[in-house]
Tab-separated table of C-alpha atoms and ligand atoms in Angstrom:
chain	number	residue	atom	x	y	z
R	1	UNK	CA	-6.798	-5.503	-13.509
R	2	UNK	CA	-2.871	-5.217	-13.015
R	3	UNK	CA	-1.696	-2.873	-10.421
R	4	UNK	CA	-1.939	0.937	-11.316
R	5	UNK	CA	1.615	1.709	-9.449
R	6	UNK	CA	3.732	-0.715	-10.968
R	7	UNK	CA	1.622	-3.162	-13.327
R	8	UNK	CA	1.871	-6.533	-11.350
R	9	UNK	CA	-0.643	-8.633	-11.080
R	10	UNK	CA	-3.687	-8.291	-8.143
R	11	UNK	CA	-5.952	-10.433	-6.342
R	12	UNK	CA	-9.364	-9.620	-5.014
R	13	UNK	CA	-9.459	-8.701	-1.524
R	14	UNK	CA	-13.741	-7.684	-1.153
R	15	UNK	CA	-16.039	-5.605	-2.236
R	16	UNK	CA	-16.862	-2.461	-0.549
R	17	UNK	CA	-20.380	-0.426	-2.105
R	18	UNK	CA	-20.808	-2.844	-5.292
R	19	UNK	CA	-16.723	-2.181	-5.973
R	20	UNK	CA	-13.893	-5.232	-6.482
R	21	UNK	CA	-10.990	-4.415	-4.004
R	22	UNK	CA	-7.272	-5.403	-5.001
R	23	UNK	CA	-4.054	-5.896	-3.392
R	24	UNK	CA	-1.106	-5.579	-5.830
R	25	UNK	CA	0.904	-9.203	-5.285
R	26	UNK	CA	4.048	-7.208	-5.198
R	27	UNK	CA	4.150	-3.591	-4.147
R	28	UNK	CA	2.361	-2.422	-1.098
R	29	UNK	CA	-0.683	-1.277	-2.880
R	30	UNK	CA	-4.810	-1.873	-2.502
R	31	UNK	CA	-6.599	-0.589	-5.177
R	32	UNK	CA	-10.647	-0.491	-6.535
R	33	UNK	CA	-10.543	-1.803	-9.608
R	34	UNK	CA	-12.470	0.974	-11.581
R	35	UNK	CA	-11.429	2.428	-15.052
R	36	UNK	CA	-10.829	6.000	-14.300
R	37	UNK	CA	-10.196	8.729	-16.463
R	38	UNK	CA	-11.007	12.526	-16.794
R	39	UNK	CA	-14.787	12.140	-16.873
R	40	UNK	CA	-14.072	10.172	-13.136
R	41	UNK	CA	-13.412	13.385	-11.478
R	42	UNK	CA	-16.328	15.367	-12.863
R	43	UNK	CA	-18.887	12.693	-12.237
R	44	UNK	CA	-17.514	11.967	-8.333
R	45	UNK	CA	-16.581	15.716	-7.391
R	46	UNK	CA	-20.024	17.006	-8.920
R	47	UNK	CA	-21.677	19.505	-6.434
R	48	UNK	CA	-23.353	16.810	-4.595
R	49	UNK	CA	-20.396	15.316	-3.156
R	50	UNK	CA	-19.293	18.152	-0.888
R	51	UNK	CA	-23.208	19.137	0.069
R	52	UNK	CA	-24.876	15.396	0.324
R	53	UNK	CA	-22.881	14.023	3.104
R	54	UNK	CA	-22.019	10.227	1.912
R	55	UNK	CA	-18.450	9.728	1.154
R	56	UNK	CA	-17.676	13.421	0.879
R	57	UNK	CA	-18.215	16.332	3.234
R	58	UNK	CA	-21.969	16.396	4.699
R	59	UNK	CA	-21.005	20.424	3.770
R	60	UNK	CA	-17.557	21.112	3.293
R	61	UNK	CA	-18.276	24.915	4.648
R	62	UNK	CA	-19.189	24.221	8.319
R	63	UNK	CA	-15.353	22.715	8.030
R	64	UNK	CA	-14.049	25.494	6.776
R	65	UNK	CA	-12.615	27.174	9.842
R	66	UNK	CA	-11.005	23.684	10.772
R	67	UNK	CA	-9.165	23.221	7.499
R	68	UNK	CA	-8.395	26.856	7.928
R	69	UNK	CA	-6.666	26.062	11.298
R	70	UNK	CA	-4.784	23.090	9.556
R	71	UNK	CA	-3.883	24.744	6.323
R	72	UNK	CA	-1.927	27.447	8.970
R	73	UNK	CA	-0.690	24.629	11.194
R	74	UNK	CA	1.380	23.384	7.741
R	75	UNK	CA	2.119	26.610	6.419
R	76	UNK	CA	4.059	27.170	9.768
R	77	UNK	CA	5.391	23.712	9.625
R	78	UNK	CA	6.536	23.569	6.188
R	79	UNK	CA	8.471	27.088	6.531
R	80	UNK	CA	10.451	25.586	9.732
R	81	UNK	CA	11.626	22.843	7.878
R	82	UNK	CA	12.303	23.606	4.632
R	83	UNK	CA	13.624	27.538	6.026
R	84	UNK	CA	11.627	29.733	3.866
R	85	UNK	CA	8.608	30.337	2.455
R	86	UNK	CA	7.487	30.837	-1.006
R	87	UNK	CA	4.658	29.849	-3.990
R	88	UNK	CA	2.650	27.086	-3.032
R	89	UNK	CA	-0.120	24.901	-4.675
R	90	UNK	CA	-2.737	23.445	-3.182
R	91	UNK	CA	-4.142	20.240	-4.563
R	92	UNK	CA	-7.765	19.539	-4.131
R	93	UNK	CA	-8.419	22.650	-3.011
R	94	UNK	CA	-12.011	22.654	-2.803
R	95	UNK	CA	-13.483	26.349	-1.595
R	96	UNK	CA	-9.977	27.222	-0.873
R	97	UNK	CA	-9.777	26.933	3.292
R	98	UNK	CA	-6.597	25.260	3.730
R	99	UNK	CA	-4.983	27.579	1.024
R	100	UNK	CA	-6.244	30.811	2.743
R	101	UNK	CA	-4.476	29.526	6.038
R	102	UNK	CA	-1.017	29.259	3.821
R	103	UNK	CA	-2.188	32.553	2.326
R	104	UNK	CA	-2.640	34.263	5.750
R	105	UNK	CA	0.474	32.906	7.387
R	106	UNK	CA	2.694	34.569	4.335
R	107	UNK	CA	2.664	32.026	1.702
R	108	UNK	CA	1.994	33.037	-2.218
R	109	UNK	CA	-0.914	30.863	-2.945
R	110	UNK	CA	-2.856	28.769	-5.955
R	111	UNK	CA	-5.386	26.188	-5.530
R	112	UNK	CA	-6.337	23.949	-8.390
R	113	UNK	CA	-10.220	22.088	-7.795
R	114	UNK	CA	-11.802	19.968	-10.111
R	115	UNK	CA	-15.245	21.309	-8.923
R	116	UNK	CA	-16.544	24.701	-10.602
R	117	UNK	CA	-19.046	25.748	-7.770
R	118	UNK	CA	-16.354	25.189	-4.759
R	119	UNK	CA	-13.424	26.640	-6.836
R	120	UNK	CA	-15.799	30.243	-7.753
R	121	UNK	CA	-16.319	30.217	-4.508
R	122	UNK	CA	-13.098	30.379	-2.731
R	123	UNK	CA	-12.084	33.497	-5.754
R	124	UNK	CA	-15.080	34.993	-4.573
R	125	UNK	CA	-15.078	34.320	-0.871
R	126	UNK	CA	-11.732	34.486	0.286
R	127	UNK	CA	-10.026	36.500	-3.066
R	128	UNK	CA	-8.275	33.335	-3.933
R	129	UNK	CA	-6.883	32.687	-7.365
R	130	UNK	CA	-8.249	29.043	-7.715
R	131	UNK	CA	-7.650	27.107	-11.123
R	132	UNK	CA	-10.585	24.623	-11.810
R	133	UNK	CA	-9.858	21.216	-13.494
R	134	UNK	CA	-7.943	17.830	-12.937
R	135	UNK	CA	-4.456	18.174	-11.075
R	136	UNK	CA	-3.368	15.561	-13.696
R	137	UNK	CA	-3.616	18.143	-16.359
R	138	UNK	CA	-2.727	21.146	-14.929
R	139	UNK	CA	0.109	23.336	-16.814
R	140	UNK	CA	0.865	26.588	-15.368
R	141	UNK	CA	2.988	29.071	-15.855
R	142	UNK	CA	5.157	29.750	-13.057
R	143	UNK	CA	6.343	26.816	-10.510
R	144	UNK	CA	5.894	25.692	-7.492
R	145	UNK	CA	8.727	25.950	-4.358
R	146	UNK	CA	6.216	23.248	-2.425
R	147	UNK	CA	3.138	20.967	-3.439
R	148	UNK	CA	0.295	20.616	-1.124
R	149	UNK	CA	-1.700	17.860	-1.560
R	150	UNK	CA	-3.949	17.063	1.703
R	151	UNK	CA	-6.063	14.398	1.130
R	152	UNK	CA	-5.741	14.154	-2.182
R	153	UNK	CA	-3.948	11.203	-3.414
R	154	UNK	CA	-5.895	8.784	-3.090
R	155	UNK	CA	-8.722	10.586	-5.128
R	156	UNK	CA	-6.161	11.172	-8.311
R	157	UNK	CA	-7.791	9.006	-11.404
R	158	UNK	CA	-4.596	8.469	-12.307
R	159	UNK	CA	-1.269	8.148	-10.038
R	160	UNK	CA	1.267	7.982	-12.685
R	161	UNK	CA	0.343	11.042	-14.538
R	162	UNK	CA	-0.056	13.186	-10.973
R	163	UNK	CA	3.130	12.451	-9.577
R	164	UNK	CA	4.882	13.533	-13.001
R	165	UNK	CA	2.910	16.705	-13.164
R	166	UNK	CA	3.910	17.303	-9.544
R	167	UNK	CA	7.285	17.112	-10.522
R	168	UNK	CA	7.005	18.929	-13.178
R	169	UNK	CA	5.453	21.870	-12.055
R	170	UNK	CA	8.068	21.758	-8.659
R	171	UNK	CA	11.156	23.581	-8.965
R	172	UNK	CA	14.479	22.421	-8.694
R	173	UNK	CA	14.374	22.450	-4.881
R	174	UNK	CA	11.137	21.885	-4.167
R	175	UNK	CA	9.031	19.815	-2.196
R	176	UNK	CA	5.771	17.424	-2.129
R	177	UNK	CA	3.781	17.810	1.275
R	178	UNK	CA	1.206	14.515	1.047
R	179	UNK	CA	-1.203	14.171	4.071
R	180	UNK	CA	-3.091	10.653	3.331
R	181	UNK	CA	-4.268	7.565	4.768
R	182	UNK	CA	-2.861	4.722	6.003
R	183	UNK	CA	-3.993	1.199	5.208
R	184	UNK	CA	-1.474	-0.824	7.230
R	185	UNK	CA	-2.570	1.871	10.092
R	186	UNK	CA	-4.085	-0.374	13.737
R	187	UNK	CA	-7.795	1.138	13.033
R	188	UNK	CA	-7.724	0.155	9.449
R	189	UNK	CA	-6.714	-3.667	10.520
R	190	UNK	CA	-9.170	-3.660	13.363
R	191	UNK	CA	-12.142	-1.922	11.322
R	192	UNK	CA	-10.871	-4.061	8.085
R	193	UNK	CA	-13.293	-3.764	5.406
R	194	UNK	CA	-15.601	-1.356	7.617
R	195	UNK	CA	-12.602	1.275	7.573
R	196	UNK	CA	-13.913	4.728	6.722
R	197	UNK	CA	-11.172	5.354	3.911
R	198	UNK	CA	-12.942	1.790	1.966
R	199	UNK	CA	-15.204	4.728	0.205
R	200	UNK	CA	-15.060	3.990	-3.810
R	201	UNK	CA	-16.000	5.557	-6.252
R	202	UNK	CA	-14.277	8.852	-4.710
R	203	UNK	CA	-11.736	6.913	-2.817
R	204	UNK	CA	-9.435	4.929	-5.217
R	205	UNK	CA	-6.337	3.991	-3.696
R	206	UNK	CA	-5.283	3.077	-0.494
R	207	UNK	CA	-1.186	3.624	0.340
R	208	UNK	CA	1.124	2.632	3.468
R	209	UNK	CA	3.490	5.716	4.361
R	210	UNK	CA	6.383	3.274	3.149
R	211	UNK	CA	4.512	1.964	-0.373
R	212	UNK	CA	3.873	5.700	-0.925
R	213	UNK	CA	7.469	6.516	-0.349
R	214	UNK	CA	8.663	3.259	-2.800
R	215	UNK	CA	6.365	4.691	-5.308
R	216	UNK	CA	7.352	8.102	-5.067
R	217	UNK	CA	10.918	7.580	-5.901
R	218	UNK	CA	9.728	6.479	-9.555
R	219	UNK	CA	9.359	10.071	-10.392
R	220	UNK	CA	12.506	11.502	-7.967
R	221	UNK	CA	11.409	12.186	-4.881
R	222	UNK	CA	12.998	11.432	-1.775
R	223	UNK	CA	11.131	11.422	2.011
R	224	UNK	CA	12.846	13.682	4.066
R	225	UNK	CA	10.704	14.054	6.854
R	226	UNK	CA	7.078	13.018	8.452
R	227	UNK	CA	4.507	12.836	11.403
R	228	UNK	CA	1.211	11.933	12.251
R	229	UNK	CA	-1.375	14.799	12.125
R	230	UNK	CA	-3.051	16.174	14.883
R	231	UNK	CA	-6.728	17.137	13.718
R	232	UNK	CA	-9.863	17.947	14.644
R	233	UNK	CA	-13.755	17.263	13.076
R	234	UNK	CA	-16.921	18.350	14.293
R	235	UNK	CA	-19.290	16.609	15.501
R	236	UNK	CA	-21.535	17.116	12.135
R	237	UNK	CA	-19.131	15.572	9.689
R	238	UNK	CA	-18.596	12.330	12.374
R	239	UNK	CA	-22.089	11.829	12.293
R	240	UNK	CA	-22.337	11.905	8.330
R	241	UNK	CA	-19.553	9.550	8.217
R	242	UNK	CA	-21.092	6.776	10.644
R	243	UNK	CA	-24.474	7.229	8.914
R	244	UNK	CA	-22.720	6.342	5.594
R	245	UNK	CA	-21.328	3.021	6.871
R	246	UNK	CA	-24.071	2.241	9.690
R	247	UNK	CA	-27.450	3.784	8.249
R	248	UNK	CA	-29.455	6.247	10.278
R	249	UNK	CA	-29.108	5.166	13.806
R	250	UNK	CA	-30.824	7.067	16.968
R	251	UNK	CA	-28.106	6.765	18.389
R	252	UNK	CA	-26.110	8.968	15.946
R	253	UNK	CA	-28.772	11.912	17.715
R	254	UNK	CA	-26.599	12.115	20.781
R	255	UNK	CA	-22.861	13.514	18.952
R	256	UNK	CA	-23.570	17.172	19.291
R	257	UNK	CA	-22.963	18.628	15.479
R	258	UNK	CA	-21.146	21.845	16.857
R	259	UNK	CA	-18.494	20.286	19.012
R	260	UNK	CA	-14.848	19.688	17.702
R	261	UNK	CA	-13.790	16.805	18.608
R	262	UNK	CA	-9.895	15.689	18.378
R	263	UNK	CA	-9.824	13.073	15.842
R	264	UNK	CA	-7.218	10.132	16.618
R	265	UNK	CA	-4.993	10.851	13.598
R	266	UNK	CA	-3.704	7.077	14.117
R	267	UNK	CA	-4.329	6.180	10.575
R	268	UNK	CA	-3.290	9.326	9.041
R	269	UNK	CA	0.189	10.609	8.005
R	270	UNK	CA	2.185	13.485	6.151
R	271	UNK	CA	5.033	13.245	4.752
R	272	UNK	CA	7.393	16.149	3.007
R	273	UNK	CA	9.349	14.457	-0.010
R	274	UNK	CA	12.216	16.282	-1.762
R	275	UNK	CA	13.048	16.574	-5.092
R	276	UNK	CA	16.158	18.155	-4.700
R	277	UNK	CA	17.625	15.293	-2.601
R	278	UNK	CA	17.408	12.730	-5.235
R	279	UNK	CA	18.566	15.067	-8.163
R	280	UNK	CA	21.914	15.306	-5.982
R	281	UNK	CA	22.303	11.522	-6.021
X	1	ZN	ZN1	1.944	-2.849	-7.380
């Protein structure tokens, strides 16, 4: 399979959960080499991946109020530097938690979520208006002054067509906030194929801040500013994690599911790209 940013060849790196892993031999990329399409999203985001545990969330809603705290954390961020606030869409927005914080802190908010259940849930819940299907194809009416796609990326079934729909649905002067992963991050060299993030069929694609920023500029967006995010998880969602890659352990017993522990955001990143700054050039 030829590279899915910019069609070069790729060699096999290993296999992670009966998947082929492949580096690109000339951009910075790592990629499973699945087919995706449409169908890809509605078979991994099925209900099952935010209530089994696994790869997903071991239940997305006992992590509500902590991607509540972070969706606030941005929408307080994002206003300082760009120096206004406005419409925003949130990518991947599951039940809606990290839109409501943009919501509460003054922000005109959409969501759009592949999954039916989480999406109803968020309009019902929270009085959200949450659009359910693939970011890929998403048309609406108005657009966007910023894009928020948290943890997202690396889940789109198809990287081309996302990044032109984000740029299409952006205004003039808008912006792309991406908060992803980091594959040329210390943990995921020292944990190598054990990495958390190495989670296909959900997880697809695995960027560097700097191949995401080369890639990016394909459809006109320019970096203008990033950071590494300071986070928290709870104790519940660390042990679902572990017991995906280790197996039930006894061991796993003693991490107290109600404590929120700071999570060392080493091999994470955001980064707010501009599509305004590139138009100009
Ligand atoms: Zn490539």
């Amino acid at each position: 399979m030829n590279c899915p940013l910019c069609a070069s060849e790729s060699k096999f790196v290993f296999k992670i959960n009966g998947f082929d892993i492949h580096d690109c031999v000339s951009c910075d990329h790592r990629f499973a080499n699945i087919k995706t399409d449409e169908k890809h999203v509605d078979k991994t985001y099925d209900d099952s991946y935010f209530n089994d545990g696994g790869a997903g969330y071991s239940d997305y809603l006992l992590e509500s109020d902590l991607l509540y705290e972070r969706g606030k954390r941005y929408a307080k961020q994002m206003e300082h530097i760009i120096g206004k606030k406005g419409r925003v869409l949130d990518v991947g927005a599951a039940a809606g938690c990290i839109l409501k914080g943009y919501v509460d802190e003054g922000w005109n908010g959409v969501g759009i979520e592949p999954n039916q259940q989480m999406a109803q849930y968020g309009r019902k819940q929270y009085n959200l208006k949450i659009e359910q299907g693939a970011f890929e194809n998403f048309r609406p009416q108005d657009k966007f002054d910023l894009i928020s796609m948290i943890q997202v990326v690396p889940h789109f079934y198809e990287q081309h067509k996302a990044f032109l729909n984000a740029s299409k649905v952006l205004k003039d002067d808008g912006f792309l906030l991406i908060e992803s992963w980091n594959r040329q991050s210390i943990s995921a060299k020292i944990f190598g194929k054990n990495w958390h993030e190495y989670a296909p069929p959900s997880v697809l694609h695995w960027y560097s801040l700097e191949g995401l920023t080369v890639f990016l500029k394909n459809f006109g967006f320019e970096r203008v500013s990033h950071g590494r995010p300071s986070k928290k998880i709870s104790g519940r969602h660390i042990k679902s994690l572990l017991e995906y890659k280790l197996g039930k352990n006894f061991m796993l017993n003693m991490i107290p599911e109600k404590v929120k522990f700071p999570y060392p955001s080493e091999d994470l990143f955001w980064a707010l790209f501009s599509k305004k700054a590139s138009l100009k050039t």
